[in-house]
Tab-separated table of C-alpha atoms in Angstrom:
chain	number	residue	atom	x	y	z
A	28	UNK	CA	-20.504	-66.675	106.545
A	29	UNK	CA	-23.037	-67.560	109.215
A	30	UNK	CA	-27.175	-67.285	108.414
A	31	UNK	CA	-29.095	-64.439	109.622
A	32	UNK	CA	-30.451	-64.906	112.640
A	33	UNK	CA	-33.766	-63.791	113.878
A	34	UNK	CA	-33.496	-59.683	114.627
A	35	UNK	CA	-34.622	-60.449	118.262
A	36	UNK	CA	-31.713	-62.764	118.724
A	37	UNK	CA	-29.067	-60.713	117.205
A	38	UNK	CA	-26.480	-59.105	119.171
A	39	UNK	CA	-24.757	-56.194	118.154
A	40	UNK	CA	-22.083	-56.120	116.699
A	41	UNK	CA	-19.400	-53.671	118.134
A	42	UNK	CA	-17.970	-50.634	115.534
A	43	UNK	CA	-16.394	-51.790	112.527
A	44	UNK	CA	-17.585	-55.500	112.474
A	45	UNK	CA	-19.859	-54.910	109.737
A	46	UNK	CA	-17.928	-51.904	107.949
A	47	UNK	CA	-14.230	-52.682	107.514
A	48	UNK	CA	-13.573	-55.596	109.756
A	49	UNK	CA	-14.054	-59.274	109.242
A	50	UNK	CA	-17.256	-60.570	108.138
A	51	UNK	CA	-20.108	-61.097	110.578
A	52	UNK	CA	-23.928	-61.991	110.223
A	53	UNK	CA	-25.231	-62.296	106.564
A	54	UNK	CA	-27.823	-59.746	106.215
A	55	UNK	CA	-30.588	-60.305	103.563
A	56	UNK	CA	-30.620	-57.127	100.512
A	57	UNK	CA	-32.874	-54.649	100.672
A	58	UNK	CA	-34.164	-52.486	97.447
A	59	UNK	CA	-31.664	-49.004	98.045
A	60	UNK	CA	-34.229	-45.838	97.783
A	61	UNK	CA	-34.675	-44.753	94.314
A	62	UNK	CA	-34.635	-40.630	94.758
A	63	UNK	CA	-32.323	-38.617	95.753
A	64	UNK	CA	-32.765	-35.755	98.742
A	65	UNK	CA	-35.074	-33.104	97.756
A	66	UNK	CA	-32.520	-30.350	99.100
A	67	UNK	CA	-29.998	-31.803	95.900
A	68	UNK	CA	-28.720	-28.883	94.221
A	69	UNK	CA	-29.908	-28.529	90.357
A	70	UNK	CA	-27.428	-28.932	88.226
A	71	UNK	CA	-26.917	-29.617	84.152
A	72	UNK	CA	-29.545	-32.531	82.838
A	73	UNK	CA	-27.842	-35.274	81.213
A	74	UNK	CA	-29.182	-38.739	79.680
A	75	UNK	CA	-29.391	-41.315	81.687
A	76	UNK	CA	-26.446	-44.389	81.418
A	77	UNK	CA	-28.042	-47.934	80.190
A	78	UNK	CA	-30.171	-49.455	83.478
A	79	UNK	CA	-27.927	-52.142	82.475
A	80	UNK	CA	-23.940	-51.375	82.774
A	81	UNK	CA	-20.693	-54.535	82.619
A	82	UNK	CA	-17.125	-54.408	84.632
A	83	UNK	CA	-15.068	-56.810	83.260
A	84	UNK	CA	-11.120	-57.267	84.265
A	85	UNK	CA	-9.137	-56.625	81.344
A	86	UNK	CA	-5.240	-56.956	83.202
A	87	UNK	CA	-3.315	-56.741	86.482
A	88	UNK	CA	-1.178	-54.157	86.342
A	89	UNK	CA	1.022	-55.177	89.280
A	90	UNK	CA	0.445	-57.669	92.173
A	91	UNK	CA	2.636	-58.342	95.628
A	92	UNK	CA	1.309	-55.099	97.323
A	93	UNK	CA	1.181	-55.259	100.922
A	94	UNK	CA	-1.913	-53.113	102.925
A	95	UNK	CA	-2.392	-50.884	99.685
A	96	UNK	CA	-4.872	-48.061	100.398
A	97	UNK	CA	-4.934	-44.484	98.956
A	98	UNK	CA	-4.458	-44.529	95.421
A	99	UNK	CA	-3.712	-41.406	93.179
A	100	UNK	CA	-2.758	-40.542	89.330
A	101	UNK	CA	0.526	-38.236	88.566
A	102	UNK	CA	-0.185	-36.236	85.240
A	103	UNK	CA	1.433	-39.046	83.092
A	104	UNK	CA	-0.551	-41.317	84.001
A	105	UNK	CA	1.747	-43.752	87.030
A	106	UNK	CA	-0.289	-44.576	89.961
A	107	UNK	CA	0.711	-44.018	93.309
A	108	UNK	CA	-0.245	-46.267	95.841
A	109	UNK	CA	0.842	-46.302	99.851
A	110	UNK	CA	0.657	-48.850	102.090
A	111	UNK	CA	-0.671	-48.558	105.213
A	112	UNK	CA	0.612	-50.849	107.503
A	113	UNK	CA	3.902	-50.253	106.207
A	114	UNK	CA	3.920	-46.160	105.942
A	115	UNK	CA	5.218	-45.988	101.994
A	116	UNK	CA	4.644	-44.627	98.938
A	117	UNK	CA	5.489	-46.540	95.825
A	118	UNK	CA	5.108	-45.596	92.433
A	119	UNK	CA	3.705	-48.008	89.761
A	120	UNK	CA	3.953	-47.267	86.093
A	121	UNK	CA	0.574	-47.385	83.980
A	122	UNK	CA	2.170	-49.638	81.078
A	123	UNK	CA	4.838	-52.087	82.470
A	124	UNK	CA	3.641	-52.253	86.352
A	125	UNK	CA	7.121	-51.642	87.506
A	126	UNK	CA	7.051	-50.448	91.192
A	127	UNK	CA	9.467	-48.009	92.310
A	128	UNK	CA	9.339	-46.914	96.178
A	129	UNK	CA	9.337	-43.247	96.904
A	130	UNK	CA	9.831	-43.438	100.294
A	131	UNK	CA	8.480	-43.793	103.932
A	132	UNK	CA	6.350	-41.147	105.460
A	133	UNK	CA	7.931	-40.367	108.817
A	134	UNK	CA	5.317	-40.491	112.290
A	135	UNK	CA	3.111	-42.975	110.737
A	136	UNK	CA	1.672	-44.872	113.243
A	137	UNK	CA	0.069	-47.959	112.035
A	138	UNK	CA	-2.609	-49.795	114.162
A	139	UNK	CA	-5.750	-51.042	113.602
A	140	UNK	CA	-7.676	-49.469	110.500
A	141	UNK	CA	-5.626	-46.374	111.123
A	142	UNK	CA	-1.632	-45.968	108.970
A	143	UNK	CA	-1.042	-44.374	105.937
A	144	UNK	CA	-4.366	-43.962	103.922
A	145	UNK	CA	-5.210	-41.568	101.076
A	146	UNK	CA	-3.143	-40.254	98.594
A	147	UNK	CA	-3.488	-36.802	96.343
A	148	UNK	CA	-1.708	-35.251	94.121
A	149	UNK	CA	-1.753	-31.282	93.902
A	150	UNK	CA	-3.691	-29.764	91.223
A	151	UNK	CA	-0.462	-27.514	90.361
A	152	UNK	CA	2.037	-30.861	90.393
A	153	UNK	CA	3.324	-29.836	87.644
A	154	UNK	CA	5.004	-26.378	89.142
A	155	UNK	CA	5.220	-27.601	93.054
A	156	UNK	CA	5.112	-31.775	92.547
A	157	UNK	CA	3.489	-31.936	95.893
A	158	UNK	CA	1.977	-35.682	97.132
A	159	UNK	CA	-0.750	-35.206	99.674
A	160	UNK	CA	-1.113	-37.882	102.329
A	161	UNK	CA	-4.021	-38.325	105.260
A	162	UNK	CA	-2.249	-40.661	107.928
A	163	UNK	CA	-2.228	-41.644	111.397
A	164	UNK	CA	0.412	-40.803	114.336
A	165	UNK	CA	0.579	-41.578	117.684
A	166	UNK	CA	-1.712	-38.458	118.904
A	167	UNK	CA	-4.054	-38.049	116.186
A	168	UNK	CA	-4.961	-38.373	112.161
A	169	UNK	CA	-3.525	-35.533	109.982
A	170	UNK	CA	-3.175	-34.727	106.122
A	171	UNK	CA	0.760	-33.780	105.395
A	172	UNK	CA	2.026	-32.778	101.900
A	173	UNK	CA	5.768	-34.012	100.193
A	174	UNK	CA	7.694	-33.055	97.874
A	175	UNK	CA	8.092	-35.718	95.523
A	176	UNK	CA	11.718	-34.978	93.842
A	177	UNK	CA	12.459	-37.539	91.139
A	178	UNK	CA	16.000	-37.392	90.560
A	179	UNK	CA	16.953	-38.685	93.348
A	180	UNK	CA	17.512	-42.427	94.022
A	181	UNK	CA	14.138	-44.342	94.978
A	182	UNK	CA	13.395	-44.682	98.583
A	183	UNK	CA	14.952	-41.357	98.780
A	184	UNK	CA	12.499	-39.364	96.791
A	185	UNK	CA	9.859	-38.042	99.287
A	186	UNK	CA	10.788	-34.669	101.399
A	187	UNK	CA	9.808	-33.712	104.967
A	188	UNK	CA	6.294	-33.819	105.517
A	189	UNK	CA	4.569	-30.315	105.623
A	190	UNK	CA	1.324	-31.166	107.844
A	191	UNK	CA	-1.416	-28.873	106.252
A	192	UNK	CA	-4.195	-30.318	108.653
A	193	UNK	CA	-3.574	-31.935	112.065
A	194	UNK	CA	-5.698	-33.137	114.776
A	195	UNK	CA	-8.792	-35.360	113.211
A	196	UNK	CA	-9.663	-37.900	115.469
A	197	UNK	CA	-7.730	-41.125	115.554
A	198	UNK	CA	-8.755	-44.728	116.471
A	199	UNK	CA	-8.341	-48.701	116.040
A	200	UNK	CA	-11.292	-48.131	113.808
A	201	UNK	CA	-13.066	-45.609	111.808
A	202	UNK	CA	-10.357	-43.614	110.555
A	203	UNK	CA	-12.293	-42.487	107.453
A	204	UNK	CA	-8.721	-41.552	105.084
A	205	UNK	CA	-9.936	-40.898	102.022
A	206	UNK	CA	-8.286	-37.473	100.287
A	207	UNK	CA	-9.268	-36.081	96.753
A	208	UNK	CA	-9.270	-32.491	95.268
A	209	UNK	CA	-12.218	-31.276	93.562
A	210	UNK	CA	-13.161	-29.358	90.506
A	211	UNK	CA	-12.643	-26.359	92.580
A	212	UNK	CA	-9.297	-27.539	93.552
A	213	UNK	CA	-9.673	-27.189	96.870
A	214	UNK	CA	-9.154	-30.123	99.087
A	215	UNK	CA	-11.307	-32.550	100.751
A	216	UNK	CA	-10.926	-35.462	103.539
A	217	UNK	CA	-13.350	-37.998	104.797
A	218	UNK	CA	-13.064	-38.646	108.640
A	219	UNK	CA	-14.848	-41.322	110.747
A	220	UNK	CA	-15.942	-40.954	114.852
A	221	UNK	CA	-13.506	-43.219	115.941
A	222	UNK	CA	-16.184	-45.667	117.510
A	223	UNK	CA	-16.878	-42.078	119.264
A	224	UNK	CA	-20.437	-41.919	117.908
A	225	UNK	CA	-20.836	-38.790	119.647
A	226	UNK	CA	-18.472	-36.864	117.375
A	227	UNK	CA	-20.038	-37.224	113.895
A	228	UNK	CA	-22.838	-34.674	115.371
A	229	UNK	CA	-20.109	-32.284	117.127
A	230	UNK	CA	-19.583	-29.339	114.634
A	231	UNK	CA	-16.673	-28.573	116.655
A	232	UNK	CA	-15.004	-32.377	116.470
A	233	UNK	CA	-13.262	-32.925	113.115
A	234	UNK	CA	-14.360	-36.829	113.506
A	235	UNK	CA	-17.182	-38.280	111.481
A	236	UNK	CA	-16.966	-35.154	108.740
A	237	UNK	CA	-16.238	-34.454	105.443
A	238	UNK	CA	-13.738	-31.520	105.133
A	239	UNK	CA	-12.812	-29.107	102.556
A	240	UNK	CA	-10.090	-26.830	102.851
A	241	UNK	CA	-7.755	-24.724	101.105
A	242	UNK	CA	-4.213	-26.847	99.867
A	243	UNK	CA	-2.612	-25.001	103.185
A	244	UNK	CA	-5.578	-26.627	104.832
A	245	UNK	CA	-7.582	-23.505	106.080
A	246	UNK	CA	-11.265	-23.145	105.867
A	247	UNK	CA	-12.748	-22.285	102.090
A	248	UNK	CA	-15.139	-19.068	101.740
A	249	UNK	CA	-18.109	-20.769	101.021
A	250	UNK	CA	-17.979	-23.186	103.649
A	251	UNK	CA	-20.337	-23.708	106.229
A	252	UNK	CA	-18.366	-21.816	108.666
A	253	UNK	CA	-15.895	-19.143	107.528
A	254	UNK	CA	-13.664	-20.408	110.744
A	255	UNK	CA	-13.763	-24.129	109.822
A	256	UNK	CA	-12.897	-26.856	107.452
A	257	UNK	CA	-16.306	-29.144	108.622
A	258	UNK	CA	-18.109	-29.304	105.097
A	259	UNK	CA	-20.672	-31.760	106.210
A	260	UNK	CA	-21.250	-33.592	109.382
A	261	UNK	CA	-23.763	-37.128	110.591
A	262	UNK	CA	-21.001	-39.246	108.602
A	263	UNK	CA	-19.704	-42.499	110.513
A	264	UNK	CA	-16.880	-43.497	108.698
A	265	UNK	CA	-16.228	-41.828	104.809
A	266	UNK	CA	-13.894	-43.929	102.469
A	267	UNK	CA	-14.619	-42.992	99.087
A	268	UNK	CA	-15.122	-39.535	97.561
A	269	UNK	CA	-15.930	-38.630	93.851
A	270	UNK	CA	-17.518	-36.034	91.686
A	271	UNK	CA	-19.847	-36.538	88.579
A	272	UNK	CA	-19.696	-34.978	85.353
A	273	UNK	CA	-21.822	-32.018	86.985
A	274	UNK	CA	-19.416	-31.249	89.812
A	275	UNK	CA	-21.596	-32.868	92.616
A	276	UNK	CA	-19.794	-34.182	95.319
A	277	UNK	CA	-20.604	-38.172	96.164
A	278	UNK	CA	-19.224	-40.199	98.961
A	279	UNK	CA	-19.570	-44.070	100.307
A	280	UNK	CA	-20.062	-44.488	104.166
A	281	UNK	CA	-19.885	-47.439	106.562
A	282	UNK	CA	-22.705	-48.356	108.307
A	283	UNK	CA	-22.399	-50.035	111.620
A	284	UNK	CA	-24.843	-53.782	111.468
A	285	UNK	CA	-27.535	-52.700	108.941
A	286	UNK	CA	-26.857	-49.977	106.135
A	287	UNK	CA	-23.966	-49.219	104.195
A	288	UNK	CA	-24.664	-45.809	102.308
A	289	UNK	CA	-24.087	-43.323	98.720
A	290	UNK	CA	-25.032	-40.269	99.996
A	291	UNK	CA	-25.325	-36.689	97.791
A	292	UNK	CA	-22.652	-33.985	99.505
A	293	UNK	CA	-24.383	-30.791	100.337
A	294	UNK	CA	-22.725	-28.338	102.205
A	295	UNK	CA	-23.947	-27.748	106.120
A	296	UNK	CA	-25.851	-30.831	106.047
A	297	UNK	CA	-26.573	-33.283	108.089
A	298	UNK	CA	-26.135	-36.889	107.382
A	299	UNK	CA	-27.576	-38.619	110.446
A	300	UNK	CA	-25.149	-41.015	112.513
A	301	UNK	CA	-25.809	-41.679	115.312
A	302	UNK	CA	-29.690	-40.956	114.936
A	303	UNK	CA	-30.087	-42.408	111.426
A	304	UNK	CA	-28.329	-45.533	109.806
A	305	UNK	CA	-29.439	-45.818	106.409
A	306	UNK	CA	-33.125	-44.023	105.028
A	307	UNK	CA	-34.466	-42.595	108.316
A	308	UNK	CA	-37.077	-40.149	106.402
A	309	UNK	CA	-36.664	-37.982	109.631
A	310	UNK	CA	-36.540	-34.319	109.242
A	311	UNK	CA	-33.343	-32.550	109.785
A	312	UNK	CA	-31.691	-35.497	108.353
A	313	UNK	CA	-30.578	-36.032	104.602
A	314	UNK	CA	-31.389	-39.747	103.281
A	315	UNK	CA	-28.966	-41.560	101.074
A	316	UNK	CA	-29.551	-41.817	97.271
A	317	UNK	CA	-28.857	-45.919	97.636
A	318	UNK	CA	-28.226	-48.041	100.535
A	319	UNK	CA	-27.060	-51.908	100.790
A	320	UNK	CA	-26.819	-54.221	103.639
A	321	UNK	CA	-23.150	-54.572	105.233
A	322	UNK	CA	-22.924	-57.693	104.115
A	323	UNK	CA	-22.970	-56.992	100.444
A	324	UNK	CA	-20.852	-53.774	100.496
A	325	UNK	CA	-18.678	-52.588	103.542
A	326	UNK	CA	-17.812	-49.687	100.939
A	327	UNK	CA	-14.456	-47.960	100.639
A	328	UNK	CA	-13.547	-46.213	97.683
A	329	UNK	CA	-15.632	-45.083	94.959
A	330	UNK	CA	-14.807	-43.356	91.331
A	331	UNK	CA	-17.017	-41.598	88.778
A	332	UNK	CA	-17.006	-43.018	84.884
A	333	UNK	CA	-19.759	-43.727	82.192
A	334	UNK	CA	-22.219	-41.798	84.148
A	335	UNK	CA	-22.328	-43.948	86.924
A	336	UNK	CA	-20.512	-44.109	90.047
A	337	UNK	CA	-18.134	-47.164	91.120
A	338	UNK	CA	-18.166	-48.435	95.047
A	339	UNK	CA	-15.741	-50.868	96.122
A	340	UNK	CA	-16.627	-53.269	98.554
A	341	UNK	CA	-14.495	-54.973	101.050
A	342	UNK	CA	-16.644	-56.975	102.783
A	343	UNK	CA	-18.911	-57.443	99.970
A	344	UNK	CA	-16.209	-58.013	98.199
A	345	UNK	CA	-17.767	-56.815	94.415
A	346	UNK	CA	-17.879	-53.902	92.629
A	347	UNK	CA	-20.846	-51.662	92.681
A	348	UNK	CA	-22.479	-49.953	89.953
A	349	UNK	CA	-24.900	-47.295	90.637
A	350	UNK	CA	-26.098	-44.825	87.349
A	351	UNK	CA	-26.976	-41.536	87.529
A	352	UNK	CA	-29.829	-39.311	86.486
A	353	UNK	CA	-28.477	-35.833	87.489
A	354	UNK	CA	-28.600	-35.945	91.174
A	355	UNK	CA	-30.541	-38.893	91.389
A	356	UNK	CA	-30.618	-42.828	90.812
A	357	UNK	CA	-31.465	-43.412	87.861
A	358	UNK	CA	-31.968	-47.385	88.081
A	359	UNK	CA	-31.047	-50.123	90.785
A	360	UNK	CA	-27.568	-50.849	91.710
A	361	UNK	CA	-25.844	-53.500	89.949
A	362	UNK	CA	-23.243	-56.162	91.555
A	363	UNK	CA	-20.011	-57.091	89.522
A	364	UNK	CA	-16.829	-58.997	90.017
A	365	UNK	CA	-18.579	-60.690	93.227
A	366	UNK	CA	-15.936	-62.774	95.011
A	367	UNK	CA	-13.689	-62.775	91.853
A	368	UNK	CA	-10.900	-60.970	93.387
A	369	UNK	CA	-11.376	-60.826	97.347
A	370	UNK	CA	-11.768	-57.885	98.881
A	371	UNK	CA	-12.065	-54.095	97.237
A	372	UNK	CA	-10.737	-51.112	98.650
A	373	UNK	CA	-10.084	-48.371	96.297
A	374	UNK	CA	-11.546	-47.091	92.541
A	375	UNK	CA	-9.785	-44.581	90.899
A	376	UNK	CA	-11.558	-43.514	86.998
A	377	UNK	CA	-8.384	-43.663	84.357
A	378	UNK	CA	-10.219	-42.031	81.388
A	379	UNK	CA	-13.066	-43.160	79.171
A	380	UNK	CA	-14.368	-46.407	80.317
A	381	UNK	CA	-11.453	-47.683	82.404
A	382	UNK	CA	-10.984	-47.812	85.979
A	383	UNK	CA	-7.885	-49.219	88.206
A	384	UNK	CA	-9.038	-51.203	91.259
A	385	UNK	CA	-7.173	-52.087	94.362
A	386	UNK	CA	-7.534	-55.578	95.924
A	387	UNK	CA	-7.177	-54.824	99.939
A	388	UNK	CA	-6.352	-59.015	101.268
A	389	UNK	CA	-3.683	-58.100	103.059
A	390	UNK	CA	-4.769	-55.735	105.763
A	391	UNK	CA	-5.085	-58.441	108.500
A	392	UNK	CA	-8.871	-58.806	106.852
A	393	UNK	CA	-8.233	-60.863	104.138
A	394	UNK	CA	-7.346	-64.126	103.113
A	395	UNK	CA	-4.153	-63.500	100.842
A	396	UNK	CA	-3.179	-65.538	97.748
A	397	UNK	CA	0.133	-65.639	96.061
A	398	UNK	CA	0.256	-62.528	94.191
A	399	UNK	CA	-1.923	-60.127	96.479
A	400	UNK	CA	-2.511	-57.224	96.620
A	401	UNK	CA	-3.084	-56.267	92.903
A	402	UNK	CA	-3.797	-53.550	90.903
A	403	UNK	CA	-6.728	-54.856	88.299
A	404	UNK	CA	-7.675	-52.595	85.077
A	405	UNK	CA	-11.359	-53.091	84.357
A	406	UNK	CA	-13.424	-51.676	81.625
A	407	UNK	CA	-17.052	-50.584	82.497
A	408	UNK	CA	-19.990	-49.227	80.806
């Protein structure tokens, strides 16, 4: 990776360079802000983790997974994982790592950062066995729910999709993907601007947003607006989405040449893209709770376990540990796993101290091995 050159010789970088494209200008670190927002919403006070935390790679569950993204747990415990470049969902079971394809999803469009991205599964799987998905077609990005029937053959086991949610804002980059449903068991989807940077401050634009909506997709009472799904808006490009042991919403963002972000979720507010990258301190504007340079993070999925939460990096390529103090930091971000395993793209928390994470070398990003991508278990404190 090339030295930093001086700031009044650097030339921007366009859009993704520095989020979830190939690597660009080293950028030196910079100490993330120790305090959270002082609009956080009070919640339960808990101990403090150890300042000090470990990840350490215990097994690969599977390998030979090509462009896995979105990344979900059925109630027994299997993973499912799609690939976005290739528009499938396979199943991979939690003791052997035998894969077993589900099917395609039909109108995915892959290009660019965009194809099929995040994965759910329905909070009443067990009566509808419903598989959320957040993809991309050739008009725009949508979120579409299957039924996932398994007697049937593999590769046959995924119904027509139902789209719950259509027109988000598609693009070569900045897709955002990332679908999870809360403790309230309503959904949520992170969206990026599309290189648009105009849209992540358009209330009306479903680009560069964090959404929550009902499982038909329709605006939650509580939201916002009572006529819309926009939760929170200022975002560039949202990956990762996870909620602490006090049912506050976190999320990772992309920042363009200078600040990757963790930022608090509040409903209504505002996160700052295009004004602010990174701590801005400007009024109007919420700060993130920690904040790295691109070149160390280029975050995209993030999990919550051990009282901390868990940031994959792609760029960065390293897993991030960041404890919690309620809704604050509660000591400085810790690096793990730095170029161990190549690039990181998802985090999902498996119970107690384990997490599964996704190695992302083959999304035309990468440098693939024999054997990528994987599935790694790793146990954290």
């Amino acid at each position: 990776m090339t030295a930093l050159l001086a700031a009044a010789l650097l030339v921007p970088v366009a859009g993704c360079a520095s989020g979830d494209g190939p690597a660009g200008p080293a950028a030196t670190s910079s100490p993330p802000r120790g305090s959270a927002p002082a609009t956080t919403t009070p919640g339960p006070t808990r101990s403090a983790p150890p300042d000090k935390g470990s990840a350490t790679v215990v097994s690969t569950l599977t390998n030979d997974l090509k462009s896995p993204w979105g990344l979900a747990a059925l109630p027994d415990g299997d993973l499912l994982v799609s690939s976005r470049d290739e528009g499938t969902i396979t199943r991979v079971d939690a003791e052997t790592g035998e894969q077993t394809r589900l099917g395609s999803v039909p109108g995915v469009a892959p290009a660019g950062e965009g194809g099929l991205m995040g994965l759910a599964v329905s909070p009443s799987y067990a009566s509808d066995h419903q598989i959320y998905a957040y993809f991309t077609t050739e008009s725009d990005n949508r979120i579409a729910r299957m039924l996932h029937d398994e007697r049937k053959p593999a590769g046959q086991q995924l119904g027509a999709p139902d789209t719950v949610l259509r027109g988000i804002p598609k693009g070569t980059i900045h897709n955002g993907g990332r679908i999870a449903f809360g403790p309230d068991k309503m959904l949520y989807a992170g969206t990026g601007e599309t290189g648009d940077t105009g849209l992540a401050q358009d209330k009306a634009s479903l680009g560069g947003k964090i959404l929550r909506m009902t499982p038909d997709g329709q605006p939650v009472h509580g939201n916002p607006s009572a006529d819309s799904v926009v939760y929170s808006y200022g975002h560039r490009n949202v990956q990762g989405l996870a909620w602490d042991a006090d049912k506050r919403l976190w999320a990772a963002e992309f920042g363009q040449n200078t600040w990757d972000e963790l930022n608090l979720i509040e409903p209504g507010k505002n996160y700052g893209w295009p004004e602010v990258e990174g701590t801005g301190s400007k009024p109007g504007f919420v700060d993130p709770v920690a904040q790295w340079r691109t070149s160390e993070a280029s975050p995209s999925g993030i999990a919550y376990a051990q009282g901390s939460i868990w940031m994959a990096g792609l760029r960065g390529e390293r897993l991030w540990r960041i404890p919690l103090s309620g809704a604050e930091r509660s000591a400085e971000p810790e690096a793990f796993l730095a170029e161990k395993h190549g690039r990181l793209r998802t985090v999902l928390a498996a119970g107690g101290s384990a997490l599964w994470l996704v190695t992302s070398e083959t999304d035309n990003r990468g440098t693939p091995e024999p054997g990528d991508d994987k599935i790694l278990r790793v146990e954290v404190k």
